[in-house]
């Protein structure tokens, strides 16, 4: 009888939590088990130079809306088992297919670090490749406020990470299986990335290098890059006028192409950003010079990309924002302005 009463209580708490914003994440929790539901809501009006027509179009957009289920169980004072599943419904398209994003499970040790497997961003992507563009809120038709260097596959992914004092380290392995291959001999290379960081007060420096799996996860198509490496740093400065964070990234992607003339060429990225927080306001600007390698359809070209964002924190996880991206094409291709609302709880 006590077991059923406990389940009813947990369900009742969960239902009550879903109605009261700040408490919504915690559905059930006892001495060693926690179940959470998190919601990320995002709606916006997007004006973008369309990829197909190279003309400006206006869209109602819902990229970023997401439901996350998280569970964890404490085994002992050192070990915790955890899992996470994310769903990405499209709140704009009628009868849209519901797809998943992060799917992972693993074990965390205070002594030995965290090991997890599934589908999720690499440690190298989170810690290094996004060190300068972390502040973006918009989704748009282009995934990032500026072109982000590739770090590796998300799927078929095994990762170990650990923090020891100011030092952080992450190792990513991704399986490069060609799902259409008749034999394992044609599977090609797997992916492996090593990333190290050091934090001293308000200063953080990061270095990473990776070999990218030849085939995209769950696909017979090949990745456009075979390798990546980079160095980044950030520094936060606090004054009476608020908090200002400076960040930069210098990274290189080495191309993969079946045609020898386009294989092994480097695309270089040099970007810097300044983000200032003052009360509920956030102002961010990023500039990236992308030296793109020659491809079968274009000569080697330099693109000067600029992204800006202003957001206002309404409170309780809700924000209004305006974001603009210029990707440096002479035709204005992909350039976009997005005005929207996001809320996390």
mmCIF file of N, CA, C and O in Angstrom, residues 124-214:
data_model
loop_
_atom_site.group_PDB
_atom_site.id
_atom_site.type_symbol
_atom_site.label_atom_id
_atom_site.label_comp_id
_atom_site.label_asym_id
_atom_site.label_seq_id
_atom_site.Cartn_x
_atom_site.Cartn_y
_atom_site.Cartn_z
ATOM 1 N N UNK A 124 34.648 18.374 -27.495
ATOM 2 C CA UNK A 124 35.418 19.349 -28.267
ATOM 3 C C UNK A 124 34.516 20.445 -28.827
ATOM 4 O O UNK A 124 34.885 21.624 -28.843
ATOM 5 N N UNK A 125 33.325 20.081 -29.274
ATOM 6 C CA UNK A 125 32.389 21.084 -29.788
ATOM 7 C C UNK A 125 31.946 22.034 -28.683
ATOM 8 O O UNK A 125 31.973 23.254 -28.837
ATOM 9 N N UNK A 126 31.531 21.471 -27.551
ATOM 10 C CA UNK A 126 31.013 22.295 -26.460
ATOM 11 C C UNK A 126 32.080 23.186 -25.836
ATOM 12 O O UNK A 126 31.831 24.363 -25.548
ATOM 13 N N UNK A 127 33.262 22.634 -25.613
ATOM 14 C CA UNK A 127 34.297 23.362 -24.886
ATOM 15 C C UNK A 127 35.131 24.278 -25.772
ATOM 16 O O UNK A 127 35.589 25.332 -25.321
ATOM 17 N N UNK A 128 35.353 23.872 -27.035
ATOM 18 C CA UNK A 128 36.256 24.632 -27.897
ATOM 19 C C UNK A 128 35.540 25.354 -29.026
ATOM 20 O O UNK A 128 35.606 26.591 -29.118
ATOM 21 N N UNK A 129 34.856 24.620 -29.892
ATOM 22 C CA UNK A 129 34.297 25.213 -31.101
ATOM 23 C C UNK A 129 33.200 26.234 -30.814
ATOM 24 O O UNK A 129 32.910 27.093 -31.647
ATOM 25 N N UNK A 130 32.577 26.180 -29.637
ATOM 26 C CA UNK A 130 31.515 27.127 -29.282
ATOM 27 C C UNK A 130 31.951 28.112 -28.205
ATOM 28 O O UNK A 130 31.111 28.767 -27.588
ATOM 29 N N UNK A 131 33.256 28.254 -28.005
ATOM 30 C CA UNK A 131 33.736 29.140 -26.953
ATOM 31 C C UNK A 131 33.439 30.606 -27.263
ATOM 32 O O UNK A 131 33.265 31.418 -26.356
ATOM 33 N N UNK A 132 33.331 30.956 -28.545
ATOM 34 C CA UNK A 132 33.086 32.355 -28.920
ATOM 35 C C UNK A 132 31.634 32.631 -29.282
ATOM 36 O O UNK A 132 31.159 33.757 -29.122
ATOM 37 N N UNK A 133 30.883 31.641 -29.761
ATOM 38 C CA UNK A 133 29.506 31.887 -30.205
ATOM 39 C C UNK A 133 28.465 31.322 -29.237
ATOM 40 O O UNK A 133 27.301 31.153 -29.584
ATOM 41 N N UNK A 134 28.869 31.060 -28.002
ATOM 42 C CA UNK A 134 28.015 30.426 -27.005
ATOM 43 C C UNK A 134 26.742 31.223 -26.701
ATOM 44 O O UNK A 134 25.739 30.670 -26.244
ATOM 45 N N UNK A 135 26.750 32.526 -26.924
ATOM 46 C CA UNK A 135 25.672 33.405 -26.464
ATOM 47 C C UNK A 135 24.462 33.413 -27.383
ATOM 48 O O UNK A 135 23.431 34.000 -27.052
ATOM 49 N N UNK A 136 24.535 32.791 -28.547
ATOM 50 C CA UNK A 136 23.437 32.866 -29.508
ATOM 51 C C UNK A 136 22.173 32.222 -28.956
ATOM 52 O O UNK A 136 22.222 31.241 -28.213
ATOM 53 N N UNK A 137 21.023 32.762 -29.339
ATOM 54 C CA UNK A 137 19.727 32.217 -28.944
ATOM 55 C C UNK A 137 18.938 31.692 -30.131
ATOM 56 O O UNK A 137 18.130 30.780 -29.984
ATOM 57 N N UNK A 138 19.130 32.280 -31.295
ATOM 58 C CA UNK A 138 18.273 31.965 -32.436
ATOM 59 C C UNK A 138 18.654 30.646 -33.092
ATOM 60 O O UNK A 138 19.780 30.180 -32.998
ATOM 61 N N UNK A 139 17.682 30.042 -33.761
ATOM 62 C CA UNK A 139 17.917 28.844 -34.551
ATOM 63 C C UNK A 139 17.995 29.181 -36.026
ATOM 64 O O UNK A 139 18.987 28.931 -36.692
ATOM 65 N N UNK A 140 16.932 29.803 -36.551
ATOM 66 C CA UNK A 140 16.915 30.224 -37.947
ATOM 67 C C UNK A 140 17.000 29.052 -38.916
ATOM 68 O O UNK A 140 16.837 27.893 -38.555
ATOM 69 N N UNK A 141 17.268 29.362 -40.177
ATOM 70 C CA UNK A 141 17.470 28.320 -41.178
ATOM 71 C C UNK A 141 18.919 27.874 -41.199
ATOM 72 O O UNK A 141 19.239 26.801 -41.702
ATOM 73 N N UNK A 142 19.820 28.713 -40.684
ATOM 74 C CA UNK A 142 21.218 28.346 -40.522
ATOM 75 C C UNK A 142 21.436 28.134 -39.033
ATOM 76 O O UNK A 142 20.993 28.926 -38.209
ATOM 77 N N UNK A 143 22.109 27.050 -38.672
ATOM 78 C CA UNK A 143 22.116 26.612 -37.280
ATOM 79 C C UNK A 143 22.820 27.562 -36.331
ATOM 80 O O UNK A 143 22.503 27.598 -35.142
ATOM 81 N N UNK A 144 23.785 28.346 -36.812
ATOM 82 C CA UNK A 144 24.582 29.166 -35.918
ATOM 83 C C UNK A 144 24.631 30.617 -36.365
ATOM 84 O O UNK A 144 24.435 30.933 -37.531
ATOM 85 N N UNK A 145 24.930 31.504 -35.415
ATOM 86 C CA UNK A 145 24.998 32.936 -35.697
ATOM 87 C C UNK A 145 26.112 33.254 -36.695
ATOM 88 O O UNK A 145 26.024 34.208 -37.455
ATOM 89 N N UNK A 146 27.162 32.448 -36.689
ATOM 90 C CA UNK A 146 28.201 32.466 -37.731
ATOM 91 C C UNK A 146 28.538 30.997 -38.031
ATOM 92 O O UNK A 146 28.069 30.094 -37.340
ATOM 93 N N UNK A 147 29.332 30.751 -39.065
ATOM 94 C CA UNK A 147 29.681 29.375 -39.418
ATOM 95 C C UNK A 147 30.579 28.777 -38.349
ATOM 96 O O UNK A 147 31.653 29.304 -38.057
ATOM 97 N N UNK A 148 30.133 27.672 -37.767
ATOM 98 C CA UNK A 148 30.887 27.022 -36.695
ATOM 99 C C UNK A 148 31.752 25.896 -37.265
ATOM 100 O O UNK A 148 31.277 25.099 -38.068
ATOM 101 N N UNK A 149 33.016 25.807 -36.874
ATOM 102 C CA UNK A 149 33.858 24.705 -37.350
ATOM 103 C C UNK A 149 33.300 23.354 -36.925
ATOM 104 O O UNK A 149 32.665 23.233 -35.873
ATOM 105 N N UNK A 150 33.527 22.359 -37.748
ATOM 106 C CA UNK A 150 33.074 21.009 -37.436
ATOM 107 C C UNK A 150 34.026 20.373 -36.431
ATOM 108 O O UNK A 150 35.240 20.576 -36.489
ATOM 109 N N UNK A 151 33.455 19.590 -35.498
ATOM 110 C CA UNK A 151 34.288 18.911 -34.507
ATOM 111 C C UNK A 151 34.178 17.391 -34.600
ATOM 112 O O UNK A 151 35.064 16.685 -34.144
ATOM 113 N N UNK A 152 33.089 16.868 -35.186
ATOM 114 C CA UNK A 152 32.929 15.423 -35.290
ATOM 115 C C UNK A 152 31.482 15.014 -35.217
ATOM 116 O O UNK A 152 30.578 15.832 -35.039
ATOM 117 N N UNK A 153 31.243 13.703 -35.329
ATOM 118 C CA UNK A 153 29.894 13.163 -35.260
ATOM 119 C C UNK A 153 29.312 13.280 -33.857
ATOM 120 O O UNK A 153 30.038 13.297 -32.866
ATOM 121 N N UNK A 154 27.982 13.330 -33.778
ATOM 122 C CA UNK A 154 27.292 13.290 -32.496
ATOM 123 C C UNK A 154 26.886 11.866 -32.141
ATOM 124 O O UNK A 154 26.857 11.486 -30.972
ATOM 125 N N UNK A 155 26.523 11.074 -33.143
ATOM 126 C CA UNK A 155 25.985 9.740 -32.920
ATOM 127 C C UNK A 155 27.047 8.659 -32.838
ATOM 128 O O UNK A 155 28.204 8.861 -33.191
ATOM 129 N N UNK A 156 26.626 7.464 -32.353
ATOM 130 C CA UNK A 156 27.538 6.332 -32.113
ATOM 131 C C UNK A 156 28.743 6.808 -31.306
ATOM 132 O O UNK A 156 29.887 6.641 -31.697
ATOM 133 N N UNK A 157 28.466 7.387 -30.168
ATOM 134 C CA UNK A 157 29.405 8.266 -29.481
ATOM 135 C C UNK A 157 29.688 7.746 -28.073
ATOM 136 O O UNK A 157 28.775 7.468 -27.300
ATOM 137 N N UNK A 158 30.955 7.640 -27.745
ATOM 138 C CA UNK A 158 31.410 7.293 -26.402
ATOM 139 C C UNK A 158 32.349 8.400 -25.934
ATOM 140 O O UNK A 158 33.294 8.756 -26.652
ATOM 141 N N UNK A 159 32.093 8.956 -24.739
ATOM 142 C CA UNK A 159 32.896 10.078 -24.252
ATOM 143 C C UNK A 159 33.288 9.891 -22.797
ATOM 144 O O UNK A 159 32.491 9.418 -21.978
ATOM 145 N N UNK A 160 34.534 10.275 -22.493
ATOM 146 C CA UNK A 160 34.988 10.357 -21.104
ATOM 147 C C UNK A 160 35.455 11.775 -20.849
ATOM 148 O O UNK A 160 36.159 12.366 -21.671
ATOM 149 N N UNK A 161 35.042 12.358 -19.728
ATOM 150 C CA UNK A 161 35.481 13.696 -19.367
ATOM 151 C C UNK A 161 35.724 13.769 -17.870
ATOM 152 O O UNK A 161 35.123 13.029 -17.084
ATOM 153 N N UNK A 162 36.616 14.682 -17.480
ATOM 154 C CA UNK A 162 36.956 14.795 -16.071
ATOM 155 C C UNK A 162 37.508 16.179 -15.789
ATOM 156 O O UNK A 162 38.122 16.804 -16.659
ATOM 157 N N UNK A 163 37.266 16.647 -14.584
ATOM 158 C CA UNK A 163 37.774 17.930 -14.122
ATOM 159 C C UNK A 163 38.644 17.688 -12.900
ATOM 160 O O UNK A 163 38.199 17.098 -11.908
ATOM 161 N N UNK A 164 39.890 18.114 -12.972
ATOM 162 C CA UNK A 164 40.828 17.984 -11.855
ATOM 163 C C UNK A 164 41.358 19.371 -11.541
ATOM 164 O O UNK A 164 42.230 19.891 -12.251
ATOM 165 N N UNK A 165 40.825 19.980 -10.506
ATOM 166 C CA UNK A 165 41.206 21.347 -10.207
ATOM 167 C C UNK A 165 40.831 22.249 -11.367
ATOM 168 O O UNK A 165 39.696 22.240 -11.850
ATOM 169 N N UNK A 166 41.795 23.020 -11.864
ATOM 170 C CA UNK A 166 41.536 23.907 -12.989
ATOM 171 C C UNK A 166 41.629 23.232 -14.337
ATOM 172 O O UNK A 166 41.288 23.833 -15.361
ATOM 173 N N UNK A 167 42.083 21.969 -14.367
ATOM 174 C CA UNK A 167 42.253 21.261 -15.629
ATOM 175 C C UNK A 167 41.013 20.455 -15.985
ATOM 176 O O UNK A 167 40.427 19.781 -15.132
ATOM 177 N N UNK A 168 40.611 20.529 -17.273
ATOM 178 C CA UNK A 168 39.540 19.705 -17.787
ATOM 179 C C UNK A 168 40.028 18.925 -18.983
ATOM 180 O O UNK A 168 40.872 19.403 -19.756
ATOM 181 N N UNK A 169 39.547 17.698 -19.140
ATOM 182 C CA UNK A 169 39.938 16.882 -20.289
ATOM 183 C C UNK A 169 38.730 16.114 -20.792
ATOM 184 O O UNK A 169 37.871 15.687 -20.004
ATOM 185 N N UNK A 170 38.635 15.975 -22.108
ATOM 186 C CA UNK A 170 37.562 15.198 -22.714
ATOM 187 C C UNK A 170 38.083 14.360 -23.857
ATOM 188 O O UNK A 170 38.878 14.847 -24.677
ATOM 189 N N UNK A 171 37.674 13.105 -23.920
ATOM 190 C CA UNK A 171 38.024 12.195 -24.997
ATOM 191 C C UNK A 171 36.736 11.722 -25.652
ATOM 192 O O UNK A 171 35.847 11.198 -24.970
ATOM 193 N N UNK A 172 36.628 11.910 -26.967
ATOM 194 C CA UNK A 172 35.438 11.514 -27.719
ATOM 195 C C UNK A 172 35.794 10.445 -28.739
ATOM 196 O O UNK A 172 36.760 10.597 -29.506
ATOM 197 N N UNK A 173 34.998 9.368 -28.779
ATOM 198 C CA UNK A 173 35.130 8.345 -29.815
ATOM 199 C C UNK A 173 33.793 8.205 -30.518
ATOM 200 O O UNK A 173 32.750 8.082 -29.871
ATOM 201 N N UNK A 174 33.791 8.250 -31.854
ATOM 202 C CA UNK A 174 32.573 8.019 -32.627
ATOM 203 C C UNK A 174 32.848 6.974 -33.693
ATOM 204 O O UNK A 174 33.875 7.012 -34.381
ATOM 205 N N UNK A 175 31.919 6.050 -33.835
ATOM 206 C CA UNK A 175 32.069 4.961 -34.789
ATOM 207 C C UNK A 175 31.705 5.425 -36.191
ATOM 208 O O UNK A 175 30.646 6.022 -36.398
ATOM 209 N N UNK A 176 32.591 5.170 -37.160
ATOM 210 C CA UNK A 176 32.374 5.613 -38.533
ATOM 211 C C UNK A 176 31.822 4.528 -39.426
ATOM 212 O O UNK A 176 32.423 4.180 -40.443
ATOM 213 N N UNK A 177 30.669 3.974 -39.059
ATOM 214 C CA UNK A 177 30.093 2.863 -39.817
ATOM 215 C C UNK A 177 29.279 3.382 -40.991
ATOM 216 O O UNK A 177 28.450 4.269 -40.842
ATOM 217 N N UNK A 178 29.503 2.811 -42.170
ATOM 218 C CA UNK A 178 28.691 3.086 -43.348
ATOM 219 C C UNK A 178 27.518 2.122 -43.315
ATOM 220 O O UNK A 178 27.685 0.927 -43.527
ATOM 221 N N UNK A 179 26.313 2.624 -43.043
ATOM 222 C CA UNK A 179 25.157 1.746 -42.871
ATOM 223 C C UNK A 179 24.735 1.056 -44.160
ATOM 224 O O UNK A 179 23.957 0.112 -44.128
ATOM 225 N N UNK A 180 25.238 1.527 -45.296
ATOM 226 C CA UNK A 180 24.888 0.886 -46.552
ATOM 227 C C UNK A 180 25.969 -0.036 -47.067
ATOM 228 O O UNK A 180 25.851 -0.612 -48.144
ATOM 229 N N UNK A 181 27.039 -0.194 -46.316
ATOM 230 C CA UNK A 181 28.168 -0.997 -46.790
ATOM 231 C C UNK A 181 27.854 -2.485 -46.733
ATOM 232 O O UNK A 181 27.220 -2.964 -45.795
ATOM 233 N N UNK A 182 28.320 -3.185 -47.731
ATOM 234 C CA UNK A 182 28.104 -4.627 -47.768
ATOM 235 C C UNK A 182 29.051 -5.353 -46.822
ATOM 236 O O UNK A 182 28.722 -6.401 -46.277
ATOM 237 N N UNK A 183 30.246 -4.803 -46.628
ATOM 238 C CA UNK A 183 31.217 -5.425 -45.747
ATOM 239 C C UNK A 183 31.848 -4.377 -44.848
ATOM 240 O O UNK A 183 31.870 -3.199 -45.165
ATOM 241 N N UNK A 184 32.394 -4.843 -43.747
ATOM 242 C CA UNK A 184 33.037 -3.926 -42.804
ATOM 243 C C UNK A 184 34.288 -3.298 -43.404
ATOM 244 O O UNK A 184 34.764 -2.271 -42.921
ATOM 245 N N UNK A 185 34.836 -3.877 -44.452
ATOM 246 C CA UNK A 185 36.071 -3.364 -45.047
ATOM 247 C C UNK A 185 35.897 -1.967 -45.624
ATOM 248 O O UNK A 185 36.875 -1.234 -45.793
ATOM 249 N N UNK A 186 34.679 -1.591 -45.955
ATOM 250 C CA UNK A 186 34.434 -0.270 -46.545
ATOM 251 C C UNK A 186 33.969 0.755 -45.519
ATOM 252 O O UNK A 186 33.572 1.850 -45.874
ATOM 253 N N UNK A 187 34.015 0.401 -44.228
ATOM 254 C CA UNK A 187 33.517 1.315 -43.206
ATOM 255 C C UNK A 187 34.373 2.562 -43.068
ATOM 256 O O UNK A 187 33.878 3.613 -42.721
ATOM 257 N N UNK A 188 35.660 2.467 -43.288
ATOM 258 C CA UNK A 188 36.508 3.650 -43.181
ATOM 259 C C UNK A 188 36.868 3.980 -41.750
ATOM 260 O O UNK A 188 36.666 3.193 -40.827
ATOM 261 N N UNK A 189 37.404 5.183 -41.541
ATOM 262 C CA UNK A 189 37.953 5.557 -40.248
ATOM 263 C C UNK A 189 36.867 5.913 -39.237
ATOM 264 O O UNK A 189 35.800 6.392 -39.577
ATOM 265 N N UNK A 190 37.184 5.666 -37.957
ATOM 266 C CA UNK A 190 36.357 6.141 -36.855
ATOM 267 C C UNK A 190 36.817 7.541 -36.471
ATOM 268 O O UNK A 190 37.793 8.057 -37.018
ATOM 269 N N UNK A 191 36.110 8.148 -35.534
ATOM 270 C CA UNK A 191 36.475 9.480 -35.088
ATOM 271 C C UNK A 191 37.019 9.458 -33.664
ATOM 272 O O UNK A 191 36.556 8.673 -32.829
ATOM 273 N N UNK A 192 37.989 10.322 -33.405
ATOM 274 C CA UNK A 192 38.543 10.425 -32.068
ATOM 275 C C UNK A 192 39.006 11.847 -31.828
ATOM 276 O O UNK A 192 39.678 12.442 -32.672
ATOM 277 N N UNK A 193 38.621 12.432 -30.680
ATOM 278 C CA UNK A 193 38.983 13.810 -30.367
ATOM 279 C C UNK A 193 39.540 13.892 -28.948
ATOM 280 O O UNK A 193 39.057 13.209 -28.043
ATOM 281 N N UNK A 194 40.540 14.742 -28.786
ATOM 282 C CA UNK A 194 41.117 15.023 -27.483
ATOM 283 C C UNK A 194 41.043 16.523 -27.234
ATOM 284 O O UNK A 194 41.474 17.312 -28.076
ATOM 285 N N UNK A 195 40.498 16.908 -26.098
ATOM 286 C CA UNK A 195 40.351 18.320 -25.753
ATOM 287 C C UNK A 195 40.820 18.536 -24.326
ATOM 288 O O UNK A 195 40.447 17.773 -23.420
ATOM 289 N N UNK A 196 41.634 19.561 -24.121
ATOM 290 C CA UNK A 196 42.104 19.889 -22.777
ATOM 291 C C UNK A 196 41.865 21.375 -22.524
ATOM 292 O O UNK A 196 41.938 22.196 -23.445
ATOM 293 N N UNK A 197 41.557 21.715 -21.279
ATOM 294 C CA UNK A 197 41.323 23.110 -20.924
ATOM 295 C C UNK A 197 41.957 23.401 -19.568
ATOM 296 O O UNK A 197 42.209 22.485 -18.772
ATOM 297 N N UNK A 198 42.180 24.687 -19.345
ATOM 298 C CA UNK A 198 42.670 25.114 -18.035
ATOM 299 C C UNK A 198 41.979 26.419 -17.673
ATOM 300 O O UNK A 198 41.932 27.356 -18.481
ATOM 301 N N UNK A 199 41.430 26.465 -16.471
ATOM 302 C CA UNK A 199 40.728 27.647 -15.989
ATOM 303 C C UNK A 199 41.453 28.209 -14.770
ATOM 304 O O UNK A 199 41.734 27.473 -13.809
ATOM 305 N N UNK A 200 41.764 29.482 -14.831
ATOM 306 C CA UNK A 200 42.411 30.174 -13.717
ATOM 307 C C UNK A 200 41.627 31.455 -13.461
ATOM 308 O O UNK A 200 41.729 32.428 -14.214
ATOM 309 N N UNK A 201 40.809 31.430 -12.425
ATOM 310 C CA UNK A 201 39.970 32.587 -12.143
ATOM 311 C C UNK A 201 39.007 32.851 -13.289
ATOM 312 O O UNK A 201 38.219 31.988 -13.671
ATOM 313 N N UNK A 202 39.073 34.024 -13.882
ATOM 314 C CA UNK A 202 38.182 34.417 -14.974
ATOM 315 C C UNK A 202 38.740 34.098 -16.356
ATOM 316 O O UNK A 202 38.120 34.428 -17.362
ATOM 317 N N UNK A 203 39.909 33.465 -16.393
ATOM 318 C CA UNK A 203 40.546 33.124 -17.669
ATOM 319 C C UNK A 203 40.419 31.635 -17.943
ATOM 320 O O UNK A 203 40.642 30.802 -17.052
ATOM 321 N N UNK A 204 40.055 31.296 -19.197
ATOM 322 C CA UNK A 204 39.978 29.899 -19.616
ATOM 323 C C UNK A 204 40.649 29.741 -20.966
ATOM 324 O O UNK A 204 40.404 30.533 -21.881
ATOM 325 N N UNK A 205 41.507 28.722 -21.101
ATOM 326 C CA UNK A 205 42.148 28.410 -22.376
ATOM 327 C C UNK A 205 41.837 26.957 -22.724
ATOM 328 O O UNK A 205 41.763 26.099 -21.838
ATOM 329 N N UNK A 206 41.637 26.683 -24.025
ATOM 330 C CA UNK A 206 41.231 25.353 -24.475
ATOM 331 C C UNK A 206 41.978 24.999 -25.757
ATOM 332 O O UNK A 206 42.156 25.847 -26.646
ATOM 333 N N UNK A 207 42.420 23.739 -25.857
ATOM 334 C CA UNK A 207 43.004 23.223 -27.102
ATOM 335 C C UNK A 207 42.358 21.881 -27.419
ATOM 336 O O UNK A 207 42.101 21.067 -26.517
ATOM 337 N N UNK A 208 42.104 21.636 -28.696
ATOM 338 C CA UNK A 208 41.525 20.365 -29.100
ATOM 339 C C UNK A 208 41.973 19.942 -30.477
ATOM 340 O O UNK A 208 42.304 20.771 -31.332
ATOM 341 N N UNK A 209 42.003 18.627 -30.690
ATOM 342 C CA UNK A 209 42.365 18.067 -31.988
ATOM 343 C C UNK A 209 41.550 16.807 -32.218
ATOM 344 O O UNK A 209 41.332 16.019 -31.288
ATOM 345 N N UNK A 210 41.082 16.613 -33.453
ATOM 346 C CA UNK A 210 40.238 15.444 -33.716
ATOM 347 C C UNK A 210 40.457 14.885 -35.114
ATOM 348 O O UNK A 210 40.785 15.610 -36.055
ATOM 349 N N UNK A 211 40.277 13.581 -35.204
ATOM 350 C CA UNK A 211 40.088 12.895 -36.474
ATOM 351 C C UNK A 211 38.598 12.610 -36.575
ATOM 352 O O UNK A 211 38.025 11.997 -35.662
ATOM 353 N N UNK A 212 37.968 13.071 -37.637
ATOM 354 C CA UNK A 212 36.518 12.959 -37.774
ATOM 355 C C UNK A 212 36.164 11.674 -38.516
ATOM 356 O O UNK A 212 36.796 11.331 -39.522
ATOM 357 N N UNK A 213 35.165 10.951 -37.996
ATOM 358 C CA UNK A 213 34.731 9.713 -38.639
ATOM 359 C C UNK A 213 34.384 9.959 -40.099
ATOM 360 O O UNK A 213 33.813 10.987 -40.458
ATOM 361 N N UNK A 214 34.734 9.018 -40.934
ATOM 362 C CA UNK A 214 34.535 9.207 -42.372
ATOM 363 C C UNK A 214 33.054 9.336 -42.734
ATOM 364 O O UNK A 214 32.673 10.188 -43.521
#
